[in-house]
Coordinates of C-alpha atoms in Angstrom, one line a residue:
X1 CA -26.6 13.2 4.4
X2 CA -25.6 15.1 7.5
X3 CA -22.1 14.4 9.1
X4 CA -22.2 13.5 12.8
X5 CA -20.7 16.1 15.2
X6 CA -17.1 15.6 16.1
X7 CA -16.2 14.2 19.6
X8 CA -12.9 15.7 20.7
X9 CA -13.2 14.2 24.1
X10 CA -13.3 10.6 22.9
X11 CA -11.2 11.3 19.8
X12 CA -8.9 14.2 20.6
X13 CA -6.7 13.7 17.5
X14 CA -9.4 13.2 14.7
X15 CA -12.8 14.0 16.3
X16 CA -14.2 10.9 14.6
X17 CA -16.3 8.1 16.1
X18 CA -17.9 5.0 14.8
X19 CA -20.9 7.1 13.7
X20 CA -18.5 8.9 11.3
X21 CA -17.3 5.6 9.8
X22 CA -20.9 4.5 9.2
X23 CA -21.8 7.8 7.7
X24 CA -18.8 7.7 5.4
X25 CA -19.6 4.2 4.2
X26 CA -23.2 5.2 3.5
X27 CA -22.2 8.3 1.6
X28 CA -19.7 6.3 -0.6
X29 CA -22.4 3.7 -1.3
X30 CA -25.2 6.1 -2.1
X31 CA -22.9 8.0 -4.4
X32 CA -22.4 5.1 -6.8
X33 CA -26.1 4.2 -7.1
X34 CA -26.8 6.4 -10.1
X35 CA -24.2 4.4 -12.1
X36 CA -25.7 1.0 -11.7
X37 CA -27.1 -1.0 -14.6
X38 CA -30.9 -1.7 -14.7
X39 CA -30.8 -4.5 -12.2
X40 CA -27.7 -3.4 -10.4
X41 CA -25.4 -6.1 -11.8
X42 CA -22.8 -3.7 -13.0
X43 CA -21.8 -0.3 -11.5
X44 CA -20.1 1.5 -14.4
X45 CA -18.5 4.6 -12.9
X46 CA -17.3 7.5 -15.0
X47 CA -13.6 8.0 -15.4
X48 CA -10.8 9.1 -17.6
X49 CA -10.3 5.7 -19.2
X50 CA -11.3 2.0 -18.8
X51 CA -8.9 -0.5 -17.4
X52 CA -7.0 -2.9 -19.6
X53 CA -9.8 -5.5 -18.9
X54 CA -12.5 -3.3 -20.5
X55 CA -15.7 -1.6 -19.5
X56 CA -17.7 -4.7 -18.6
X57 CA -15.0 -5.9 -16.2
X58 CA -14.9 -2.4 -14.8
X59 CA -18.6 -2.6 -14.2
X60 CA -18.2 -5.9 -12.3
X61 CA -15.4 -4.3 -10.3
X62 CA -17.8 -1.4 -9.4
X63 CA -20.3 -4.0 -8.1
X64 CA -17.9 -6.3 -6.3
X65 CA -15.8 -3.7 -4.4
X66 CA -18.7 -1.5 -3.3
X67 CA -20.5 -4.7 -2.3
X68 CA -17.6 -5.5 0.1
X69 CA -18.1 -2.0 1.6
X70 CA -21.8 -2.6 1.9
X71 CA -21.1 -6.0 3.5
X72 CA -18.8 -4.5 6.1
X73 CA -21.3 -1.7 6.8
X74 CA -24.3 -4.1 7.3
X75 CA -22.4 -7.0 9.1
X76 CA -20.9 -4.5 11.5
X77 CA -24.5 -3.3 12.3
X78 CA -25.6 -6.9 12.9
X79 CA -27.8 -6.8 9.8
X80 CA -29.3 -3.3 10.3
X81 CA -29.5 -1.8 6.8
X82 CA -31.4 1.5 6.9
X83 CA -30.4 2.4 3.3
X84 CA -31.4 -0.9 1.8
X85 CA -27.9 -1.6 0.5
X86 CA -28.1 -5.4 0.5
X87 CA -31.3 -5.7 -1.5
X88 CA -29.6 -3.9 -4.4
X89 CA -26.6 -6.1 -4.3
X90 CA -28.7 -9.3 -4.0
X91 CA -30.6 -8.2 -7.2
X92 CA -27.2 -7.4 -8.8
X93 CA -25.9 -10.9 -7.9
X94 CA -28.9 -12.6 -9.5
X95 CA -28.7 -10.4 -12.6
X96 CA -24.9 -10.5 -13.0
X97 CA -24.6 -14.3 -12.8
X98 CA -27.7 -14.7 -15.1
X99 CA -29.2 -18.0 -16.0
X100 CA -27.0 -21.1 -15.4
X101 CA -24.7 -22.1 -18.2
X102 CA -26.7 -23.8 -21.0
X103 CA -29.9 -21.9 -20.2
X104 CA -29.4 -19.0 -22.5
X105 CA -27.2 -16.6 -20.6
X106 CA -26.6 -13.7 -22.8
X107 CA -23.2 -12.0 -22.1
X108 CA -24.3 -8.9 -23.8
X109 CA -27.2 -8.1 -21.5
X110 CA -26.8 -4.9 -19.5
X111 CA -26.2 -6.6 -16.2
X112 CA -24.1 -9.7 -17.1
X113 CA -20.8 -10.3 -15.4
X114 CA -17.8 -11.4 -17.5
X115 CA -16.8 -15.0 -16.9
X116 CA -13.4 -15.8 -15.4
X117 CA -12.5 -17.9 -18.4
X118 CA -12.9 -14.8 -20.6
X119 CA -11.6 -12.0 -18.3
X120 CA -9.1 -12.9 -15.7
X121 CA -9.8 -9.7 -13.7
X122 CA -13.0 -11.4 -12.7
X123 CA -10.9 -13.7 -10.5
X124 CA -9.9 -10.6 -8.5
X125 CA -13.5 -9.5 -8.1
X126 CA -14.7 -13.0 -7.1
X127 CA -12.9 -12.5 -3.8
X128 CA -14.8 -9.4 -2.9
X129 CA -18.1 -11.0 -4.0
X130 CA -17.4 -14.1 -1.9
X131 CA -16.2 -12.2 1.1
X132 CA -19.3 -10.0 0.9
X133 CA -21.5 -13.0 0.7
X134 CA -19.7 -14.6 3.7
X135 CA -20.0 -11.5 5.9
X136 CA -23.7 -11.0 5.1
X137 CA -24.8 -14.6 4.8
X138 CA -27.8 -14.5 7.3
X139 CA -29.2 -11.4 5.6
X140 CA -28.4 -12.1 1.9
X141 CA -27.2 -15.5 0.9
X142 CA -29.6 -17.4 3.1
X143 CA -32.6 -15.5 1.7
X144 CA -31.8 -16.2 -2.0
X145 CA -33.8 -18.9 -3.9
X146 CA -31.9 -22.0 -5.0
X147 CA -31.7 -21.0 -8.6
X148 CA -29.9 -17.7 -7.8
X149 CA -27.5 -19.5 -5.3
X150 CA -26.6 -22.0 -8.0
X151 CA -26.0 -19.3 -10.6
X152 CA -23.6 -17.6 -8.1
X153 CA -21.8 -20.8 -7.3
X154 CA -21.4 -21.6 -11.0
X155 CA -19.8 -18.2 -11.5
X156 CA -17.5 -18.4 -8.4
X157 CA -16.2 -22.0 -8.9
X158 CA -13.5 -21.2 -11.5
X159 CA -11.8 -19.1 -8.9
X160 CA -10.8 -22.4 -7.2
X161 CA -8.5 -23.2 -10.1
X162 CA -4.8 -22.4 -9.8
X163 CA -4.2 -18.7 -10.0
X164 CA -3.5 -17.2 -13.5
X165 CA -1.1 -14.7 -11.9
X166 CA 1.7 -15.8 -9.6
X167 CA 1.4 -13.3 -6.8
X168 CA -1.2 -12.3 -4.2
X169 CA -3.8 -13.4 -6.7
X170 CA -3.6 -16.9 -5.1
X171 CA -5.5 -15.5 -2.2
X172 CA -8.6 -14.6 -4.3
X173 CA -9.2 -18.4 -4.7
X174 CA -8.6 -18.9 -1.0
X175 CA -11.3 -16.3 -0.2
X176 CA -13.8 -17.9 -2.5
X177 CA -12.9 -21.3 -1.0
X178 CA -13.5 -19.9 2.5
X179 CA -17.0 -18.9 1.6
X180 CA -17.8 -22.2 -0.1
X181 CA -16.5 -24.2 2.8
X182 CA -18.6 -22.2 5.2
X183 CA -21.7 -22.7 3.0
X184 CA -21.0 -26.4 2.6
X185 CA -20.5 -26.2 -1.2
X186 CA -17.8 -28.2 -3.1
X187 CA -16.0 -28.6 0.2
X188 CA -13.3 -31.0 -0.9
X189 CA -12.3 -28.9 -3.9
X190 CA -12.4 -25.7 -1.7
X191 CA -10.2 -27.3 0.9
X192 CA -7.6 -28.2 -1.8
X193 CA -7.7 -24.6 -3.0
X194 CA -7.2 -23.3 0.5
X195 CA -4.2 -25.6 1.1
X196 CA -2.6 -24.9 -2.4
X197 CA -2.9 -21.1 -1.9
X198 CA -1.4 -21.1 1.5
X199 CA 1.5 -23.3 0.3
X200 CA 2.2 -20.9 -2.5
X201 CA 2.4 -17.7 -0.4
X202 CA 4.6 -19.6 2.0
X203 CA 7.3 -19.6 -0.6
X204 CA 7.4 -15.8 -0.4
X205 CA 7.5 -15.4 3.3
X206 CA 10.7 -13.5 4.1
X207 CA 10.4 -13.4 7.9
X208 CA 9.4 -10.7 10.5
X209 CA 5.9 -10.7 9.2
X210 CA 6.8 -9.6 5.6
X211 CA 5.9 -11.4 2.4
X212 CA 7.2 -10.6 -1.1
X213 CA 4.3 -10.2 -3.5
X214 CA 5.6 -12.9 -5.8
X215 CA 9.2 -13.9 -6.6
X216 CA 10.4 -10.3 -7.1
X217 CA 11.1 -8.8 -3.6
X218 CA 8.1 -6.5 -4.0
X219 CA 7.5 -5.4 -0.4
X220 CA 4.7 -2.8 -0.1
X221 CA 1.1 -2.2 1.0
X222 CA 0.0 -5.6 -0.5
X223 CA 1.3 -7.2 2.7
X224 CA -1.4 -5.2 4.5
X225 CA -4.3 -5.3 2.2
X226 CA -3.9 -8.7 0.6
X227 CA -1.1 -11.1 1.9
X228 CA -2.2 -10.8 5.5
X229 CA -5.7 -9.6 5.0
X230 CA -7.2 -12.7 3.3
X231 CA -5.5 -15.6 5.3
X232 CA -5.9 -14.0 8.7
X233 CA -9.5 -12.8 8.1
X234 CA -10.4 -16.3 6.8
X235 CA -8.9 -17.9 9.9
X236 CA -10.8 -15.5 12.1
X237 CA -14.2 -15.9 10.3
X238 CA -13.7 -19.7 10.2
X239 CA -12.8 -19.9 13.9
X240 CA -9.7 -21.9 12.8
X241 CA -7.4 -21.5 15.8
X242 CA -4.6 -23.5 14.2
X243 CA -4.5 -21.2 11.2
X244 CA -4.8 -18.1 13.4
X245 CA -2.0 -19.3 15.6
X246 CA 0.2 -19.5 12.5
X247 CA -0.8 -16.4 10.6
X248 CA -1.9 -14.1 13.4
X249 CA 1.6 -13.6 14.9
X250 CA 3.0 -12.9 11.4
X251 CA 0.5 -10.1 11.1
X252 CA 1.5 -8.8 14.5
X253 CA 5.1 -8.9 13.6
X254 CA 4.5 -7.0 10.3
X255 CA 2.4 -4.4 12.1
X256 CA 5.4 -3.6 14.4
X257 CA 7.0 -1.8 11.5
X258 CA 4.0 -1.1 9.3
X259 CA 2.2 1.1 11.8
X260 CA 5.3 3.4 11.9
X261 CA 4.6 4.2 8.2
X262 CA 1.6 6.4 9.1
X263 CA 2.3 10.0 9.9
X264 CA 0.6 12.5 12.3
X265 CA -1.5 13.9 9.4
X266 CA -2.9 10.5 8.7
X267 CA -1.0 9.8 5.5
X268 CA 0.2 6.2 4.8
X269 CA 3.5 6.0 3.0
X270 CA 3.0 6.6 -0.8
X271 CA 5.2 3.8 -1.9
X272 CA 4.5 0.8 -4.2
X273 CA 1.7 0.2 -6.6
X274 CA -2.1 0.6 -6.3
X275 CA -1.8 3.7 -4.2
X276 CA -5.3 4.6 -5.4
X277 CA -6.6 2.2 -2.8
X278 CA -5.8 4.9 -0.3
X279 CA -7.3 4.1 3.1
X280 CA -7.2 0.3 2.4
X281 CA -3.9 0.8 4.1
X282 CA -5.8 0.8 7.4
X283 CA -7.1 -2.7 6.9
X284 CA -4.2 -4.6 8.5
X285 CA -4.2 -2.4 11.7
X286 CA -7.9 -3.0 12.1
X287 CA -7.4 -6.8 11.4
X288 CA -4.7 -6.9 14.1
X289 CA -7.2 -5.4 16.6
X290 CA -9.9 -7.7 15.4
X291 CA -7.8 -10.8 16.0
X292 CA -5.7 -9.7 18.9
X293 CA -2.4 -9.6 17.0
X294 CA -1.3 -5.9 17.1
X295 CA 1.3 -3.7 18.8
X296 CA -1.2 -0.9 19.1
X297 CA -3.6 -0.1 21.8
X298 CA -7.3 0.0 20.8
X299 CA -7.3 3.8 21.0
X300 CA -4.2 4.1 18.8
X301 CA -5.7 1.8 16.2
X302 CA -8.8 4.0 15.9
X303 CA -6.6 7.1 15.8
X304 CA -4.5 5.6 12.9
X305 CA -7.5 4.4 10.9
X306 CA -9.7 7.5 11.4
X307 CA -6.7 9.7 10.7
X308 CA -6.1 7.9 7.4
X309 CA -9.7 8.0 6.3
X310 CA -10.0 11.7 7.2
X311 CA -6.6 12.4 5.5
X312 CA -8.0 11.4 2.1
X313 CA -11.6 12.5 2.5
X314 CA -10.5 15.9 3.7
X315 CA -8.1 16.3 0.8
X316 CA -10.3 15.7 -2.2
X317 CA -10.2 11.9 -2.7
X318 CA -13.9 12.1 -3.7
X319 CA -15.1 14.4 -6.4
X320 CA -18.2 16.6 -6.4
X321 CA -20.4 13.6 -7.0
X322 CA -19.0 11.8 -4.0
X323 CA -17.1 9.3 -6.1
X324 CA -13.6 8.1 -5.3
X325 CA -11.2 9.2 -8.0
X326 CA -8.2 7.5 -9.6
X327 CA -5.3 9.2 -7.8
X328 CA -4.0 10.0 -4.3
X329 CA -5.6 13.1 -2.8
X330 CA -7.4 14.0 -5.9
X331 CA -7.0 12.6 -9.4
X332 CA -3.3 12.0 -10.2
X333 CA -2.5 9.8 -13.2
X334 CA 1.2 9.0 -12.6
X335 CA 0.3 6.7 -9.7
X336 CA -2.3 4.7 -11.7
X337 CA -1.5 1.3 -13.1
X338 CA -2.9 0.1 -16.5
X339 CA -5.0 -2.6 -14.6
X340 CA -6.9 0.2 -12.8
X341 CA -10.3 1.3 -13.9
X342 CA -12.8 3.9 -12.6
X343 CA -14.0 1.6 -9.8
X344 CA -10.6 0.3 -8.7
X345 CA -10.3 2.9 -5.9
X346 CA -13.2 1.1 -4.1
X347 CA -10.8 -1.6 -2.8
X348 CA -10.4 1.1 -0.2
X349 CA -13.5 -0.7 1.3
X350 CA -11.0 -2.9 3.1
X351 CA -10.2 0.1 5.3
X352 CA -13.7 -0.2 6.8
X353 CA -12.8 -3.6 8.4
X354 CA -13.0 -2.0 11.8
X355 CA -16.8 -1.9 11.5
X356 CA -16.8 -5.6 12.3
X357 CA -15.7 -4.7 15.8
X358 CA -18.9 -4.3 17.9
X359 CA -19.8 -0.8 19.0
X360 CA -18.8 -1.6 22.6
X361 CA -15.3 -2.7 21.6
X362 CA -12.4 -0.6 23.2
X363 CA -11.3 0.3 19.7
X364 CA -14.5 2.4 19.5
X365 CA -14.9 3.3 23.2
X366 CA -11.4 4.1 24.4
X367 CA -9.9 7.6 23.9
X368 CA -7.7 7.9 20.9
X369 CA -4.0 7.4 21.6
X370 CA -1.0 8.8 19.7
X371 CA 0.7 7.0 16.9
X372 CA 4.4 5.9 17.1
X373 CA 5.3 8.7 14.8
X374 CA 4.0 11.2 17.3
X375 CA 5.5 9.8 20.5
X376 CA 9.3 9.9 19.9
X377 CA 11.9 10.2 17.2
X378 CA 12.7 6.7 15.9
X379 CA 14.8 5.0 13.2
X380 CA 13.5 1.4 12.7
X381 CA 15.3 -1.1 10.5
X382 CA 13.2 -3.8 8.8
X383 CA 15.7 -6.6 7.9
X384 CA 13.4 -8.8 5.8
X385 CA 12.3 -6.2 3.3
X386 CA 15.5 -4.2 3.6
X387 CA 13.7 -1.0 4.7
X388 CA 14.6 1.8 7.2
X389 CA 11.7 3.8 8.7
X390 CA 12.6 7.3 10.1
X391 CA 10.1 9.4 12.0
X392 CA 10.3 12.6 14.0
X393 CA 7.8 13.5 16.7
X394 CA 8.1 17.3 16.4
X395 CA 6.4 17.2 13.0
X396 CA 5.0 13.7 12.8
X397 CA 6.6 13.2 9.5
X398 CA 7.7 9.7 8.3
X399 CA 10.4 8.8 5.8
X400 CA 11.1 5.4 4.3
X401 CA 14.6 4.5 3.0
X402 CA 14.5 1.6 0.5
X403 CA 17.4 -0.8 0.5
X404 CA 15.8 -4.0 -0.7
X405 CA 12.3 -3.7 -2.3
X406 CA 11.9 -3.9 -6.1
X407 CA 9.1 -3.6 -8.6
X408 CA 9.9 -6.8 -10.3
X409 CA 10.7 -8.0 -13.8
X410 CA 13.7 -7.2 -15.9
X411 CA 13.1 -5.4 -19.2
X412 CA 12.2 -7.3 -22.3
X413 CA 15.1 -8.0 -24.7
X414 CA 16.1 -5.0 -26.7
X415 CA 14.3 -2.5 -24.4
X416 CA 16.1 -0.1 -22.1
X417 CA 15.8 -0.6 -18.4
X418 CA 13.5 1.9 -16.6
X419 CA 12.9 2.5 -13.0
X420 CA 9.4 2.4 -11.5
X421 CA 9.2 5.6 -9.4
X422 CA 6.9 3.9 -6.9
X423 CA 9.6 1.3 -6.0
X424 CA 13.1 2.4 -7.2
X425 CA 13.7 5.5 -5.2
X426 CA 16.1 5.4 -2.3
X427 CA 13.7 7.3 -0.1
X428 CA 10.0 8.2 0.2
X429 CA 8.1 10.2 2.7
X430 CA 4.5 10.8 3.7
X431 CA 4.6 14.5 2.5
X432 CA 6.8 14.4 -0.7
X433 CA 7.0 12.9 -4.2
X434 CA 8.0 10.7 -5.9
X435 CA 8.5 12.6 -9.1
X436 CA 6.7 11.3 -12.1
X437 CA 8.1 9.2 -15.0
X438 CA 9.8 11.5 -17.5
X439 CA 10.8 14.1 -14.8
X440 CA 14.1 14.1 -13.0
X441 CA 14.2 11.4 -10.3
X442 CA 14.1 12.5 -6.7
X443 CA 16.1 10.7 -4.0
X444 CA 18.3 9.0 -6.6
X445 CA 22.0 8.4 -7.1
X446 CA 23.3 7.8 -10.6
X447 CA 26.2 7.8 -12.9
X448 CA 25.8 10.3 -15.8
X449 CA 26.8 8.6 -19.0
X450 CA 26.4 10.3 -22.4
X451 CA 24.3 13.0 -20.7
X452 CA 21.8 10.5 -19.3
X453 CA 21.5 9.4 -15.7
X454 CA 21.6 5.6 -15.0
X455 CA 18.7 3.7 -13.5
X456 CA 18.9 1.9 -10.2
X457 CA 17.4 -1.3 -11.3
X458 CA 16.9 -4.2 -8.8
X459 CA 18.4 -3.5 -5.4
X460 CA 20.0 -6.3 -3.4
X461 CA 19.9 -5.9 0.4
X462 CA 23.3 -5.6 2.0
X463 CA 22.3 -5.5 5.6
X464 CA 20.5 -3.5 8.2
X465 CA 21.4 -2.5 11.7
X466 CA 20.6 0.1 14.4
X467 CA 20.0 3.3 12.5
X468 CA 21.1 2.1 9.1
X469 CA 20.4 0.0 6.0
X470 CA 22.4 -0.8 2.9
X471 CA 22.0 -2.3 -0.5
X472 CA 23.9 -3.0 -3.8
X473 CA 22.9 -2.4 -7.4
X474 CA 24.5 -2.6 -10.8
X475 CA 23.7 0.4 -13.0
X476 CA 25.9 -0.8 -15.8
X477 CA 27.7 -4.0 -16.6
X478 CA 30.9 -4.2 -14.5
X479 CA 30.0 -1.4 -12.2
X480 CA 28.6 -1.9 -8.7
X481 CA 27.3 0.7 -6.3
X482 CA 27.1 0.0 -2.6
X483 CA 24.7 2.4 -0.9
X484 CA 23.8 3.0 2.7
X485 CA 21.6 5.3 4.7
X486 CA 22.3 6.3 8.3
X487 CA 19.6 8.2 10.1
X488 CA 19.1 10.0 13.4
X489 CA 16.4 12.5 14.3
X490 CA 15.7 14.3 11.0
X491 CA 19.2 13.9 9.7
X492 CA 20.2 11.4 7.0
X493 CA 23.7 10.4 5.9
X494 CA 23.6 9.1 2.3
X495 CA 26.7 7.2 1.2
X496 CA 27.5 5.5 -2.1
X497 CA 30.7 3.5 -2.9
X498 CA 31.1 3.2 -6.7
X499 CA 33.3 0.3 -7.8
X500 CA 34.5 -0.3 -11.4
X501 CA 33.4 3.0 -13.0
X502 CA 35.8 4.7 -15.5
X503 CA 37.9 7.5 -14.1
X504 CA 36.2 10.8 -14.6
X505 CA 32.6 9.4 -14.7
X506 CA 30.2 12.1 -13.4
X507 CA 27.7 11.2 -10.7
X508 CA 24.6 12.9 -9.3
X509 CA 22.7 12.7 -6.0
X510 CA 19.2 14.1 -5.8
X511 CA 17.3 15.0 -2.7
X512 CA 13.6 15.3 -1.7
X513 CA 11.1 16.7 -4.1
X514 CA 9.1 19.2 -2.2
X515 CA 6.1 21.3 -3.3
X516 CA 5.1 24.8 -2.3
X517 CA 3.7 24.8 1.3
X518 CA 5.3 21.5 2.0
X519 CA 8.2 20.5 4.2
X520 CA 11.7 21.9 3.9
X521 CA 14.3 19.7 2.2
X522 CA 18.1 20.1 2.6
X523 CA 21.0 18.4 0.9
X524 CA 24.7 19.1 1.8
X525 CA 27.9 17.6 0.3
X526 CA 30.2 15.9 2.7
X527 CA 32.7 13.8 0.7
X528 CA 33.3 13.2 -3.1
X529 CA 31.0 16.0 -4.4
X530 CA 32.1 19.3 -5.9
X531 CA 31.9 21.8 -3.1
X532 CA 32.4 24.9 -5.2
X533 CA 28.8 24.8 -6.5
X534 CA 27.3 23.2 -3.4
X535 CA 23.8 22.2 -4.3
X536 CA 21.7 23.1 -7.3
X537 CA 17.9 23.0 -7.6
X538 CA 15.9 21.5 -10.5
X539 CA 12.3 21.9 -11.4
X540 CA 10.8 18.4 -11.2
X541 CA 7.2 18.8 -12.1
X542 CA 4.2 17.5 -10.3
X543 CA 4.1 14.9 -7.6
X544 CA 1.1 13.3 -5.8
X545 CA 1.5 16.2 -3.3
X546 CA 0.9 18.9 -5.9
X547 CA 2.4 20.8 -8.8
X548 CA 5.8 22.7 -9.1
X549 CA 8.0 20.4 -7.1
X550 CA 11.7 21.3 -6.8
X551 CA 14.6 18.9 -6.0
X552 CA 18.1 19.6 -5.0
X553 CA 21.1 17.9 -6.6
X554 CA 24.8 17.4 -5.9
X555 CA 27.4 16.5 -8.6
X556 CA 30.7 14.8 -8.4
X557 CA 33.2 12.8 -10.4
X558 CA 34.6 9.3 -10.0
X559 CA 38.3 9.2 -9.0
X560 CA 40.0 5.8 -8.7
X561 CA 38.7 2.3 -8.9
X562 CA 36.6 2.8 -5.7
X563 CA 35.0 6.3 -5.3
X564 CA 33.0 7.2 -2.2
X565 CA 30.3 9.9 -2.2
X566 CA 28.7 11.1 1.0
X567 CA 26.0 13.7 1.6
X568 CA 23.8 14.9 4.5
X569 CA 20.1 15.3 3.8
X570 CA 17.1 16.4 5.8
X571 CA 13.3 16.7 5.4
X572 CA 11.4 18.5 8.0
X573 CA 8.1 20.4 8.6
X574 CA 9.7 22.3 11.5
X575 CA 9.6 26.0 11.0
X576 CA 13.0 27.7 10.2
X577 CA 15.1 24.5 10.5
X578 CA 18.8 24.7 11.3
X579 CA 21.1 23.8 8.4
X580 CA 21.5 20.1 8.0
X581 CA 25.3 20.5 8.3
X582 CA 24.8 21.4 12.0
X583 CA 23.0 18.1 12.7
X584 CA 26.0 15.7 12.4
X585 CA 29.7 15.5 12.0
X586 CA 30.9 12.9 9.5
X587 CA 34.4 11.4 9.5
X588 CA 35.6 9.2 6.6
X589 CA 38.3 6.7 7.4
X590 CA 38.9 4.6 4.3
X591 CA 35.7 2.8 3.7
X592 CA 34.3 3.5 7.2
X593 CA 31.8 6.2 7.9
X594 CA 31.7 7.5 11.5
X595 CA 28.9 9.9 12.4
X596 CA 28.6 11.9 15.5
X597 CA 25.0 13.2 15.7
X598 CA 24.0 16.6 17.2
X599 CA 23.0 15.0 20.5
X600 CA 26.4 13.3 20.9
X601 CA 25.4 9.8 20.0
X602 CA 27.5 8.0 17.3
X603 CA 27.0 5.5 14.4
X604 CA 29.7 3.8 12.5
X605 CA 29.4 1.7 9.3
X606 CA 32.1 0.0 7.2
X607 CA 31.2 0.0 3.5
X608 CA 32.4 -3.4 2.4
X609 CA 31.5 -4.3 -1.2
X610 CA 31.6 -8.1 -0.4
X611 CA 28.2 -9.7 0.1

């Protein structure tokens, strides 16, 4: 189908308007049609492998997640459905839920959905089904016969039970409960589920708008596309002002930092799991505008969201059949989790939430405005998750320094500890790595013991302040490393105080993993590293930015019971950048680091190992 012409007056940054969003939604939905089962109950997309839940669950996922996209497309058009999306999903709902239990439902039929009692992934997909039904209720649910509605309710009801997974999964039951409450079905039970779900996520609220995704200090995109998305959208759709007054300001507070993670090229930060959801990262900024809880102007919201959608569609996120692939730009296996199947990327549908804003809303009619990363250099500490966001206006590049977010569980007894590259690196950027498992780790500081580098493991926040963040970790029993990043402009000071390591233990600091045609990375020794060799470069394989990455490394040796290692680093897309050593002067006074930046401003930080 034809692409609407760009409008560079209304949208000087991206050229895109609401018509482009509608066309993109239609193209994605039309592309999956050939893969539907006979009555559209399952959409079984081709892919390199099934998820761990199996092909039938993956077929349900294909139906549920694309149904959510269809629901946003049609609800945003007040029921106008020129491509007949809803009729197909209505038939799929009837076929997927089959006859009611006890009336001969045959799980092996081509369209049958797995039951939640048999496949727990069905709990996840129930949220997309329920939200799709809620958004399109006048045009789909209200037109169904009583038998089909009862079949659907019978299938959805188990989602009201306590969550089988103790993380954002609690919100899938909340979303089903919201639909049932609105439809007047099992309202007491639904209300209990709603209350229980909100009580559970409250235990993970860390402040400043940030939730951990469970008990493990996992701070990532799930804040945006799950932990805020479901409660705030429910409150909005229900018109529940009390809930909105509670959860809306939290969304706004989180967006203060979160919107700084999008760079001028439209990329969100590739950090954390489920990156294959891609432009779902735009869901929370849209939700902030939808509910009035956002730091962005309407024009900046559209610039962010359109830039993100274009970023992926222009870089090969869909294949030659128009299907979203498992990966980042194109297919890229190292960022895929075992729970992901061929249809998992369609959770990106959440990024189309802006279609719920009417065509006359300022988010669609105001001229695009620049993003925070484009307006001024900034270093923004986020105390609750222990993160530091660094951006530079000259190239619109964003870097994230991680001093407090972890992937989660400790290794099983008898197994070596490994780092998850999507969580354990000290730094991430919108235009680099991380390197893949099995390759040398970028942005990592380690001891070298028996020829092997140590892992970082769980990081404990040690504080944040203007222009800096710090954390502690224990690479080996009895050894502690206190790490800090100080940033200004494009310059970074990376400091590590090693306590308790044997005299003579080698250490290694790595820098940014850059690919050909990408930004320029620099790494320079300041204190504790061997200066005679300066930096060395390693081949570090492919990253989500492309093949043939290279990563600089510094080497040093522990001397004394407390050994301090300090380096200067830089990542920039500026042409012919000056050496990073010219960007700052670093003075070491005992455990205190004093930095005078190129513009004359100063930052001082005392590295104190005590909590």
